[in-house]
Structures are given as structure tokens and as C-alpha cells.
Tab-separated table of C-alpha atoms in Angstrom:
chain	number	residue	atom	x	y	z
A	1470	PRO	CA	84.008	159.376	-155.165
A	1471	ALA	CA	85.110	162.909	-154.278
A	1472	PRO	CA	83.609	164.344	-151.074
A	1473	PRO	CA	81.003	167.128	-151.419
A	1474	GLY	CA	82.519	170.543	-152.065
A	1475	ALA	CA	85.859	169.164	-153.258
A	1476	GLU	CA	87.551	170.576	-156.349
A	1477	ARG	CA	90.282	168.914	-158.349
A	1478	THR	CA	93.737	170.444	-158.181
A	1479	ARG	CA	95.012	172.246	-161.252
A	1480	TRP	CA	97.700	169.811	-162.345
A	1481	SER	CA	97.875	166.748	-160.128
A	1482	PRO	CA	95.346	164.102	-161.190
A	1483	TYR	CA	95.400	162.743	-157.623
A	1484	GLY	CA	94.660	165.939	-155.711
A	1485	LEU	CA	91.489	167.523	-154.351
A	1486	ARG	CA	90.937	170.813	-152.530
A	1487	LEU	CA	88.292	171.027	-149.842
A	1488	ALA	CA	86.444	174.341	-149.800
A	1489	GLY	CA	85.336	173.677	-146.240
A	1490	GLY	CA	84.789	170.957	-143.697
A	1491	ASP	CA	87.143	168.761	-141.750
A	1492	PRO	CA	89.424	166.372	-143.682
A	1493	ALA	CA	90.196	164.344	-140.544
A	1494	PRO	CA	87.509	161.658	-141.133
A	1495	LEU	CA	88.767	161.110	-144.688
A	1496	VAL	CA	92.356	160.807	-143.458
A	1497	ALA	CA	91.462	158.496	-140.573
A	1498	GLY	CA	89.488	156.263	-142.919
A	1499	GLY	CA	92.364	155.957	-145.358
A	1500	ARG	CA	90.502	157.689	-148.165
A	1501	ALA	CA	92.811	160.725	-148.297
A	1502	GLY	CA	95.998	162.283	-146.989
A	1503	VAL	CA	96.902	165.945	-146.562
A	1504	GLN	CA	99.642	166.874	-149.026
A	1505	ASP	CA	100.860	169.835	-151.046
A	1506	GLU	CA	100.095	169.593	-154.764
A	1507	ALA	CA	103.745	170.174	-155.719
A	1508	SER	CA	104.771	167.213	-153.561
A	1509	GLN	CA	102.372	165.016	-155.517
A	1510	LEU	CA	103.761	166.301	-158.794
A	1511	ALA	CA	107.350	165.601	-157.733
A	1512	ALA	CA	106.453	161.970	-157.030
A	1513	LEU	CA	104.494	161.760	-160.273
A	1514	ALA	CA	107.473	163.115	-162.233
A	1515	LEU	CA	109.712	160.310	-160.953
A	1516	SER	CA	107.177	157.747	-162.156
A	1517	ARG	CA	106.999	159.296	-165.633
A	1518	VAL	CA	110.655	159.157	-166.644
A	1519	ASP	CA	111.551	156.451	-169.146
A	1520	LEU	CA	114.185	154.047	-167.859
A	1521	ALA	CA	117.119	152.792	-169.882
A	1522	SER	CA	118.450	149.234	-170.088
A	1523	ALA	CA	121.011	147.132	-171.864
A	1524	ALA	CA	120.586	146.871	-175.635
A	1525	GLY	CA	118.060	144.278	-176.684
A	1526	SER	CA	116.338	143.872	-173.316
A	1527	ALA	CA	113.274	145.498	-171.805
A	1528	PRO	CA	113.941	148.040	-169.023
A	1529	ARG	CA	113.637	146.583	-165.552
A	1530	ASP	CA	111.163	148.551	-163.447
A	1531	GLY	CA	110.164	146.388	-160.509
A	1532	LEU	CA	111.600	148.002	-157.375
A	1533	TRP	CA	111.313	151.639	-156.237
A	1534	LEU	CA	112.751	153.383	-153.174
A	1535	ASP	CA	111.576	156.334	-151.096
A	1536	MET	CA	114.802	157.008	-149.202
A	1537	CYS	CA	113.611	159.657	-146.683
A	1538	ALA	CA	109.992	158.613	-146.522
A	1539	GLY	CA	108.657	160.058	-143.245
A	1540	PRO	CA	105.900	160.941	-142.622
A	1541	GLY	CA	104.676	159.059	-145.703
A	1542	GLY	CA	102.825	161.387	-148.068
A	1543	LYS	CA	104.966	160.798	-151.140
A	1544	ALA	CA	105.446	157.133	-150.204
A	1545	ARG	CA	101.694	156.628	-150.279
A	1546	LEU	CA	101.411	157.981	-153.809
A	1547	LEU	CA	104.538	156.212	-155.045
A	1548	ALA	CA	103.381	152.891	-153.607
A	1549	ALA	CA	100.088	153.187	-155.484
A	1550	LEU	CA	101.806	154.200	-158.740
A	1551	ALA	CA	104.282	151.326	-158.411
A	1552	ALA	CA	101.533	148.804	-157.707
A	1553	ARG	CA	99.713	149.787	-160.896
A	1554	ARG	CA	102.794	148.697	-162.862
A	1555	GLY	CA	103.423	145.543	-160.924
A	1556	ALA	CA	106.363	147.158	-159.099
A	1557	ARG	CA	107.063	147.359	-155.369
A	1558	LEU	CA	108.060	150.287	-153.180
A	1559	VAL	CA	110.528	150.174	-150.315
A	1560	ALA	CA	110.054	153.108	-147.928
A	1561	SER	CA	112.915	153.984	-145.615
A	1562	ASP	CA	113.527	156.566	-142.892
A	1563	VAL	CA	116.410	157.019	-140.482
A	1564	ARG	CA	114.117	157.428	-137.444
A	1565	PRO	CA	112.172	154.319	-136.390
A	1566	ARG	CA	109.277	156.467	-135.171
A	1567	ARG	CA	108.937	158.186	-138.537
A	1568	ALA	CA	109.218	154.823	-140.300
A	1569	GLY	CA	106.329	153.704	-138.109
A	1570	ARG	CA	104.278	156.702	-139.230
A	1571	VAL	CA	104.958	155.759	-142.837
A	1572	ARG	CA	103.805	152.210	-142.173
A	1573	SER	CA	100.603	153.481	-140.520
A	1574	ALA	CA	99.834	155.857	-143.382
A	1575	LEU	CA	100.258	153.104	-145.946
A	1576	ARG	CA	98.178	150.628	-143.984
A	1577	ARG	CA	95.326	153.150	-143.748
A	1578	ALA	CA	95.472	153.379	-147.531
A	1579	ARG	CA	95.480	149.559	-147.794
A	1580	LEU	CA	98.963	149.555	-149.294
A	1581	ALA	CA	101.698	147.191	-148.161
A	1582	PRO	CA	105.185	148.169	-149.323
A	1583	ALA	CA	108.249	147.221	-147.317
A	1584	VAL	CA	109.034	149.861	-144.670
A	1585	VAL	CA	112.442	149.902	-142.994
A	1586	ALA	CA	114.299	152.128	-140.548
A	1587	ALA	CA	117.678	152.801	-142.169
A	1588	ASP	CA	120.224	155.608	-142.344
A	1589	GLY	CA	120.253	156.979	-145.879
A	1590	LEU	CA	123.932	157.860	-145.504
A	1591	ARG	CA	124.825	154.218	-144.682
A	1592	VAL	CA	122.263	152.155	-146.554
A	1593	PRO	CA	121.820	148.415	-145.847
A	1594	TRP	CA	121.006	147.402	-149.437
A	1595	ARG	CA	123.408	146.605	-152.249
A	1596	PRO	CA	124.405	149.235	-154.848
A	1597	GLY	CA	122.170	149.315	-157.907
A	1598	THR	CA	119.253	147.594	-156.171
A	1599	PHE	CA	116.494	149.972	-157.284
A	1600	ASP	CA	115.052	151.183	-160.576
A	1601	ARG	CA	113.665	154.490	-159.280
A	1602	VAL	CA	114.720	156.386	-156.150
A	1603	LEU	CA	113.106	159.386	-154.477
A	1604	ALA	CA	115.463	161.407	-152.264
A	1605	ASP	CA	113.203	163.947	-150.543
A	1606	VAL	CA	116.047	165.146	-148.352
A	1607	PRO	CA	115.981	167.041	-145.026
A	1608	CYS	CA	116.120	170.773	-145.734
A	1609	SER	CA	115.511	174.201	-144.247
A	1610	ASN	CA	111.820	174.089	-145.271
A	1611	LEU	CA	112.098	177.680	-146.447
A	1612	GLY	CA	109.648	176.677	-149.159
A	1613	SER	CA	106.835	176.303	-146.626
A	1614	LEU	CA	106.998	179.796	-145.092
A	1615	ARG	CA	103.631	180.683	-146.633
A	1616	ARG	CA	102.103	178.184	-144.180
A	1617	ARG	CA	104.529	178.710	-141.300
A	1618	PRO	CA	105.638	182.365	-141.466
A	1619	GLU	CA	106.920	182.322	-137.891
A	1620	ALA	CA	109.523	179.693	-138.845
A	1621	ARG	CA	111.645	182.363	-140.557
A	1622	TRP	CA	112.897	183.464	-137.159
A	1623	ARG	CA	114.353	180.002	-136.551
A	1624	LYS	CA	116.396	179.869	-139.773
A	1625	THR	CA	120.041	180.891	-140.119
A	1626	PRO	CA	122.579	180.789	-142.984
A	1627	ALA	CA	124.702	178.393	-140.911
A	1628	GLY	CA	121.794	175.952	-140.705
A	1629	VAL	CA	121.440	175.899	-144.478
A	1630	GLN	CA	125.145	175.146	-144.940
A	1631	GLU	CA	125.033	172.293	-142.420
A	1632	LEU	CA	122.098	170.733	-144.239
A	1633	ALA	CA	123.813	171.048	-147.612
A	1634	SER	CA	126.495	168.591	-146.495
A	1635	VAL	CA	123.854	166.025	-145.510
A	1636	GLN	CA	121.968	166.635	-148.757
A	1637	ARG	CA	125.070	165.892	-150.834
A	1638	GLY	CA	125.616	162.674	-148.926
A	1639	LEU	CA	122.024	161.550	-149.377
A	1640	LEU	CA	122.023	162.334	-153.095
A	1641	ASP	CA	125.253	160.377	-153.471
A	1642	ALA	CA	123.677	157.423	-151.661
A	1643	ALA	CA	120.535	157.655	-153.812
A	1644	ILE	CA	122.611	157.501	-156.980
A	1645	GLU	CA	124.542	154.509	-155.641
A	1646	SER	CA	121.226	152.816	-154.807
A	1647	VAL	CA	119.820	153.055	-158.340
A	1648	ARG	CA	120.903	150.768	-161.161
A	1649	PRO	CA	122.535	152.055	-164.361
A	1650	GLY	CA	119.700	153.351	-166.509
A	1651	GLY	CA	117.562	154.067	-163.444
A	1652	VAL	CA	116.385	157.474	-162.262
A	1653	VAL	CA	116.740	159.509	-159.066
A	1654	ALA	CA	114.447	162.388	-158.070
A	1655	TYR	CA	116.105	164.883	-155.734
A	1656	VAL	CA	113.467	166.952	-153.919
A	1657	THR	CA	113.610	169.713	-151.320
A	1658	CYS	CA	111.007	172.059	-149.863
A	1659	SER	CA	113.289	175.035	-150.462
A	1660	PRO	CA	114.144	177.506	-153.230
A	1661	HIS	CA	117.595	178.252	-151.729
A	1662	LEU	CA	120.328	177.612	-154.310
A	1663	ALA	CA	122.630	176.133	-151.655
A	1664	GLU	CA	120.099	173.327	-151.083
A	1665	THR	CA	118.972	172.875	-154.675
A	1666	ARG	CA	121.016	173.732	-157.762
A	1667	ASP	CA	124.381	173.743	-155.990
A	1668	VAL	CA	123.885	170.320	-154.403
A	1669	VAL	CA	122.813	168.600	-157.611
A	1670	SER	CA	125.383	170.308	-159.837
A	1671	ASP	CA	128.253	169.578	-157.447
A	1672	VAL	CA	127.382	165.910	-156.977
A	1673	ALA	CA	126.786	165.324	-160.701
A	1674	ALA	CA	130.059	167.019	-161.679
A	1675	ARG	CA	132.085	165.134	-159.084
A	1676	ARG	CA	130.656	161.707	-159.914
A	1677	GLY	CA	130.590	161.887	-163.692
A	1678	ASP	CA	128.187	158.926	-163.981
A	1679	VAL	CA	124.847	160.774	-164.040
A	1680	THR	CA	122.938	162.858	-166.552
A	1681	ILE	CA	120.725	165.671	-165.291
A	1682	LEU	CA	117.391	165.389	-167.095
A	1683	ASP	CA	114.968	168.129	-168.124
A	1684	ALA	CA	112.585	168.099	-165.138
A	1685	PRO	CA	110.244	170.883	-166.397
A	1686	ALA	CA	109.698	168.897	-169.604
A	1687	VAL	CA	108.513	165.904	-167.560
A	1688	LEU	CA	105.905	168.199	-165.947
A	1689	ALA	CA	105.109	170.041	-169.176
A	1690	GLU	CA	101.524	170.730	-168.096
A	1691	VAL	CA	102.753	172.990	-165.271
A	1692	PRO	CA	103.805	176.472	-166.471
A	1693	GLY	CA	106.470	178.679	-164.960
A	1694	LEU	CA	108.743	176.123	-163.278
A	1695	ASN	CA	111.602	178.569	-163.684
A	1696	SER	CA	114.919	178.213	-161.903
A	1697	PRO	CA	118.402	179.618	-162.590
A	1698	ASP	CA	119.250	176.316	-164.298
A	1699	PRO	CA	116.513	175.384	-166.821
A	1700	ARG	CA	117.040	171.655	-166.220
A	1701	PHE	CA	115.540	171.956	-162.738
A	1702	ALA	CA	111.888	172.509	-161.767
A	1703	GLN	CA	111.102	175.063	-159.063
A	1704	PHE	CA	107.556	175.562	-157.809
A	1705	TRP	CA	106.648	178.994	-156.432
A	1706	PRO	CA	103.881	179.911	-153.945
A	1707	HIS	CA	102.949	183.119	-155.777
A	1708	ARG	CA	102.801	181.366	-159.152
A	1709	HIS	CA	101.537	177.861	-158.419
A	1710	GLY	CA	99.780	178.205	-155.064
A	1711	THR	CA	102.051	175.505	-153.629
A	1712	ASP	CA	105.086	175.260	-151.392
A	1713	ALA	CA	108.378	176.204	-153.068
A	1714	ILE	CA	109.268	172.603	-153.947
A	1715	PHE	CA	112.442	171.958	-155.970
A	1716	LEU	CA	112.818	168.938	-158.251
A	1717	ALA	CA	115.832	167.546	-160.111
A	1718	LEU	CA	115.789	164.298	-162.096
A	1719	LEU	CA	119.011	162.365	-162.715
A	1720	ARG	CA	119.676	159.209	-164.711
A	1721	ARG	CA	122.583	157.019	-163.680
A	1722	GLU	CA	124.774	156.063	-166.621
């Protein structure tokens, strides 16, 4: 049951807004986690995409990956969505401490996916292991300035360019990790084209084995997900009341 004074979020069926009070007891008891609504919707979008398979056989959909899972918000939702379908989530993070935070968050929610500490640029699993992959990559976090306005003084153009190289590598690794017919969600908390459109377009063009899907169509209930490329979904603080989360969906061919 929803706590007193809670209101459902506009689009995510898993979100509640507290008008007042302290959410800490709910979080400590495993009944809730603090998360932006757009982050929930990005995870939900990955779960909605139809998978492809070889002719005459049912699509395999048993193993999902959250590649950059710390601190665990999206992993918690993905693990629950996977479990409902009889699938399993593997949550990975390069830092053992952050992987530990993911494990703790999932245990509080009484979920038990596999959690590993692994470098997303040098993954320990075989190519094509997973059916769905979330790559919520490290970014400038320019999309969260509405909550952390002072952070703007710590951002530089050089920092964005350095991150873009890592983001391309992680998206490449995510695509290698998913099977043909599987889907990758590339997510950043940034509206900057160097971290969003440019990364996805460059990697897709260079590889030639992925199709960029229509992400706004997968979240058709959410209006105004405009971006310079209509295939990508961009949330906006002034329009959606969320962080400026970017979402691209890619199917490996």
C-alpha cells in the first residue's frame, strides 16, 4: 500500500511522490527507493521492446544486464521486471564498493540477481550472452543541475569530451554483450549532444550491425520527448519535471 500523502507519478506505474515526511524509513525497510521518474521510464522502456529471434523459434528473453549498475536504482526495477517474466538480471559495476551498494539495495528489496564487480570496457562474459542490456553510462550529469545547481561550476567542455570516449567504449561493449535480436538501452543524465546523439550515431554508423529504434514510440504515453534526432528520447526538467535523461534503444542485427 502507498504511504499516506503519496501521489502516483504522471507516467511511471512504479513511482510515487511524497508531499511531505521522511522517506528514509521506507527506504531502510526495502519498501521504496529514491529515484527520478525519468530513470524509471528508461528502465521500463528497455523491458518493453520486442526481441527478435531466428525464424521459427520463440525469442529468448532469460538474461538481462545492467552494465553500470551503481548505486542500484535502475537495477532494482529491472530485477523486478525480469523476475516477473522468469528472467534473471546480472548487475555489474566497475567499482567493488558501488557493486556492494547495488547488492545491498537489492537485498533490501528482497531481490537476488547476480551482482559482480567488472570493468564494462573489458567485460568477463562471452559476447552475445544477454538478451537485454542497460548501459547507463558515466556522464557529466548536466541533466541534474535542477537539483545540484552548484555543480555547474565544476563542469568544463574538456570533461565532456573525455567522457564521450568512455561512453563510446561502453556502448560498444554493451552491443557486444547482447545477442543478435537483443536490445541495448543507452542512457545518460545529460542533454549534451556530445554525450547523447553523437555517441550513439557514431557507434551505430561505425559498427553497421545495429538498428536505432524509435525510443519515443516505446514511451508513447510521455509527450514532448523531443531531441534533434527524433529516434531518441530526451526528458526535460521544464517539460517533464524530471532530470534531463537521454534514452536511445538499439537492436543488434
